[in-house]
């Protein structure tokens, strides 16, 4: 009986969401995955606000409110620096990424923006090998409306494992 009440409350909440905003949120999520998978780094930075926050953090650290992150970028300028490093200065064994992303679950929506959790799995393929699961977790996003449309004010990539294979080069 409790599940029915919870489910009904969930659907009432989601029915109140403006369908146009929902479509824009889903479009932002799918654009993000496509842009990262295609390594279109200049377009990736444009999905964020100027004063954004982008972190890749182990779930244990996030749950325990520990500050250590694998990647911690605190502005669009820092995102651009990271992309410059990937494109111009880092030497690494190249690989392809492929994101499989669920639909966003809206946790809150107010005048400050939308808070949503979206589950993801990232697969990695090296040109001389098989595809493998690279990173699994969820995004915890704060999304705001801008003149250009919805943008990430904050994206936390909270991954389930405490280990990252080799090094983390590309954004998750």
GROMACS .gro file of C-alpha atoms in nm:
model
  172
    1UNK     CA    1   0.000   0.000   0.000
    2UNK     CA    2   0.287   0.239   0.084
    3UNK     CA    3   0.437   0.193  -0.261
    4UNK     CA    4   0.115   0.301  -0.428
    5UNK     CA    5   0.099   0.618  -0.220
    6UNK     CA    6   0.465   0.693  -0.287
    7UNK     CA    7   0.419   0.624  -0.656
    8UNK     CA    8   0.109   0.842  -0.675
    9UNK     CA    9   0.288   1.126  -0.496
   10UNK     CA   10   0.581   1.087  -0.735
   11UNK     CA   11   0.356   1.109  -1.040
   12UNK     CA   12   0.165   1.408  -0.900
   13UNK     CA   13   0.499   1.586  -0.847
   14UNK     CA   14   0.621   1.510  -1.199
   15UNK     CA   15   0.289   1.606  -1.356
   16UNK     CA   16   0.346   1.959  -1.219
   17UNK     CA   17   0.671   1.992  -1.416
   18UNK     CA   18   0.640   2.204  -1.726
   19UNK     CA   19   0.676   1.961  -2.021
   20UNK     CA   20   0.886   2.215  -2.212
   21UNK     CA   21   1.133   2.246  -1.922
   22UNK     CA   22   1.142   1.864  -1.893
   23UNK     CA   23   1.225   1.834  -2.265
   24UNK     CA   24   1.497   2.099  -2.231
   25UNK     CA   25   1.648   1.913  -1.933
   26UNK     CA   26   1.651   1.582  -2.120
   27UNK     CA   27   1.798   1.759  -2.427
   28UNK     CA   28   2.076   1.908  -2.210
   29UNK     CA   29   2.157   1.562  -2.070
   30UNK     CA   30   2.166   1.397  -2.412
   31UNK     CA   31   2.368   1.682  -2.564
   32UNK     CA   32   2.621   1.648  -2.283
   33UNK     CA   33   2.670   1.275  -2.349
   34UNK     CA   34   2.691   1.318  -2.725
   35UNK     CA   35   2.939   1.607  -2.702
   36UNK     CA   36   3.167   1.424  -2.458
   37UNK     CA   37   3.151   1.099  -2.656
   38UNK     CA   38   3.247   1.290  -2.972
   39UNK     CA   39   3.526   1.480  -2.789
   40UNK     CA   40   3.379   1.816  -2.894
   41UNK     CA   41   3.549   1.994  -2.605
   42UNK     CA   42   3.472   2.357  -2.698
   43UNK     CA   43   3.102   2.268  -2.711
   44UNK     CA   44   3.133   2.085  -2.375
   45UNK     CA   45   3.239   2.401  -2.192
   46UNK     CA   46   2.942   2.591  -2.337
   47UNK     CA   47   2.700   2.362  -2.150
   48UNK     CA   48   2.808   2.529  -1.823
   49UNK     CA   49   2.761   2.870  -1.663
   50UNK     CA   50   3.066   3.096  -1.620
   51UNK     CA   51   3.079   3.035  -1.243
   52UNK     CA   52   3.008   2.663  -1.265
   53UNK     CA   53   3.134   2.379  -1.051
   54UNK     CA   54   3.235   2.044  -1.205
   55UNK     CA   55   3.357   1.763  -0.981
   56UNK     CA   56   3.430   1.396  -1.025
   57UNK     CA   57   3.415   1.246  -0.678
   58UNK     CA   58   3.407   0.895  -0.531
   59UNK     CA   59   3.072   0.807  -0.375
   60UNK     CA   60   3.233   0.731  -0.039
   61UNK     CA   61   3.384   1.080  -0.020
   62UNK     CA   62   3.056   1.241  -0.123
   63UNK     CA   63   2.849   1.038   0.125
   64UNK     CA   64   3.092   1.114   0.408
   65UNK     CA   65   3.114   1.482   0.302
   66UNK     CA   66   3.489   1.453   0.248
   67UNK     CA   67   3.627   1.727   0.021
   68UNK     CA   68   3.871   1.523  -0.189
   69UNK     CA   69   3.767   1.495  -0.555
   70UNK     CA   70   3.937   1.324  -0.846
   71UNK     CA   71   3.866   1.635  -1.056
   72UNK     CA   72   3.755   1.970  -0.910
   73UNK     CA   73   3.692   2.257  -1.153
   74UNK     CA   74   3.532   2.574  -1.018
   75UNK     CA   75   3.464   2.791  -1.325
   76UNK     CA   76   3.421   2.775  -1.700
   77UNK     CA   77   3.778   2.906  -1.723
   78UNK     CA   78   3.900   2.600  -1.533
   79UNK     CA   79   3.697   2.374  -1.767
   80UNK     CA   80   3.870   2.540  -2.064
   81UNK     CA   81   4.211   2.492  -1.900
   82UNK     CA   82   4.133   2.122  -1.856
   83UNK     CA   83   4.032   2.093  -2.222
   84UNK     CA   84   4.349   2.273  -2.331
   85UNK     CA   85   4.548   2.022  -2.128
   86UNK     CA   86   4.367   1.729  -2.288
   87UNK     CA   87   4.409   1.862  -2.642
   88UNK     CA   88   4.754   2.019  -2.626
   89UNK     CA   89   4.971   1.894  -2.341
   90UNK     CA   90   4.869   1.551  -2.214
   91UNK     CA   91   5.019   1.242  -2.369
   92UNK     CA   92   4.812   0.932  -2.303
   93UNK     CA   93   4.690   0.614  -2.461
   94UNK     CA   94   4.383   0.747  -2.649
   95UNK     CA   95   4.045   0.587  -2.599
   96UNK     CA   96   3.682   0.638  -2.690
   97UNK     CA   97   3.408   0.692  -2.436
   98UNK     CA   98   3.044   0.597  -2.467
   99UNK     CA   99   2.787   0.720  -2.216
  100UNK     CA  100   2.468   0.536  -2.133
  101UNK     CA  101   2.254   0.776  -1.930
  102UNK     CA  102   1.917   0.737  -1.763
  103UNK     CA  103   1.644   0.995  -1.747
  104UNK     CA  104   1.692   1.273  -1.492
  105UNK     CA  105   1.506   1.242  -1.163
  106UNK     CA  106   1.412   1.592  -1.050
  107UNK     CA  107   1.478   1.634  -0.678
  108UNK     CA  108   1.388   2.001  -0.648
  109UNK     CA  109   1.279   2.288  -0.865
  110UNK     CA  110   1.256   2.651  -0.757
  111UNK     CA  111   1.355   3.001  -0.868
  112UNK     CA  112   1.724   2.907  -0.824
  113UNK     CA  113   1.701   2.624  -1.075
  114UNK     CA  114   1.652   2.251  -1.104
  115UNK     CA  115   1.830   1.989  -0.895
  116UNK     CA  116   1.834   1.649  -1.063
  117UNK     CA  117   2.000   1.311  -1.022
  118UNK     CA  118   2.078   1.108  -1.335
  119UNK     CA  119   2.241   0.765  -1.339
  120UNK     CA  120   2.519   0.695  -1.587
  121UNK     CA  121   2.758   0.428  -1.709
  122UNK     CA  122   3.064   0.513  -1.916
  123UNK     CA  123   3.232   0.253  -2.134
  124UNK     CA  124   3.587   0.290  -2.259
  125UNK     CA  125   3.725   0.141  -2.580
  126UNK     CA  126   4.089   0.152  -2.681
  127UNK     CA  127   4.159   0.111  -3.052
  128UNK     CA  128   4.344  -0.215  -2.992
  129UNK     CA  129   4.109  -0.366  -2.735
  130UNK     CA  130   3.762  -0.452  -2.623
  131UNK     CA  131   3.511  -0.219  -2.464
  132UNK     CA  132   3.505  -0.217  -2.085
  133UNK     CA  133   3.303  -0.054  -1.811
  134UNK     CA  134   3.507   0.252  -1.716
  135UNK     CA  135   3.299   0.448  -1.469
  136UNK     CA  136   2.951   0.406  -1.316
  137UNK     CA  137   2.762   0.638  -1.088
  138UNK     CA  138   2.523   0.932  -1.097
  139UNK     CA  139   2.525   1.298  -1.181
  140UNK     CA  140   2.394   1.539  -0.922
  141UNK     CA  141   2.318   1.855  -1.117
  142UNK     CA  142   2.204   2.207  -1.053
  143UNK     CA  143   2.069   2.341  -1.381
  144UNK     CA  144   1.972   2.703  -1.439
  145UNK     CA  145   1.795   2.893  -1.716
  146UNK     CA  146   2.021   3.128  -1.914
  147UNK     CA  147   1.977   3.334  -2.230
  148UNK     CA  148   2.124   3.036  -2.419
  149UNK     CA  149   1.886   2.787  -2.255
  150UNK     CA  150   1.942   2.547  -1.966
  151UNK     CA  151   2.302   2.522  -1.845
  152UNK     CA  152   2.484   2.336  -1.568
  153UNK     CA  153   2.563   2.559  -1.273
  154UNK     CA  154   2.697   2.252  -1.095
  155UNK     CA  155   2.766   1.897  -1.209
  156UNK     CA  156   2.889   1.643  -0.958
  157UNK     CA  157   2.988   1.310  -1.113
  158UNK     CA  158   2.961   1.078  -0.815
  159UNK     CA  159   3.111   0.743  -0.911
  160UNK     CA  160   3.049   0.417  -0.725
  161UNK     CA  161   3.398   0.268  -0.724
  162UNK     CA  162   3.685   0.401  -0.518
  163UNK     CA  163   3.923   0.315  -0.802
  164UNK     CA  164   3.965   0.478  -1.141
  165UNK     CA  165   4.140   0.262  -1.404
  166UNK     CA  166   4.474   0.420  -1.501
  167UNK     CA  167   4.404   0.791  -1.510
  168UNK     CA  168   4.095   0.997  -1.572
  169UNK     CA  169   4.162   1.212  -1.879
  170UNK     CA  170   3.828   1.303  -2.036
  171UNK     CA  171   3.527   1.445  -1.854
  172UNK     CA  172   3.278   1.188  -1.728
   0.00000   0.00000   0.00000
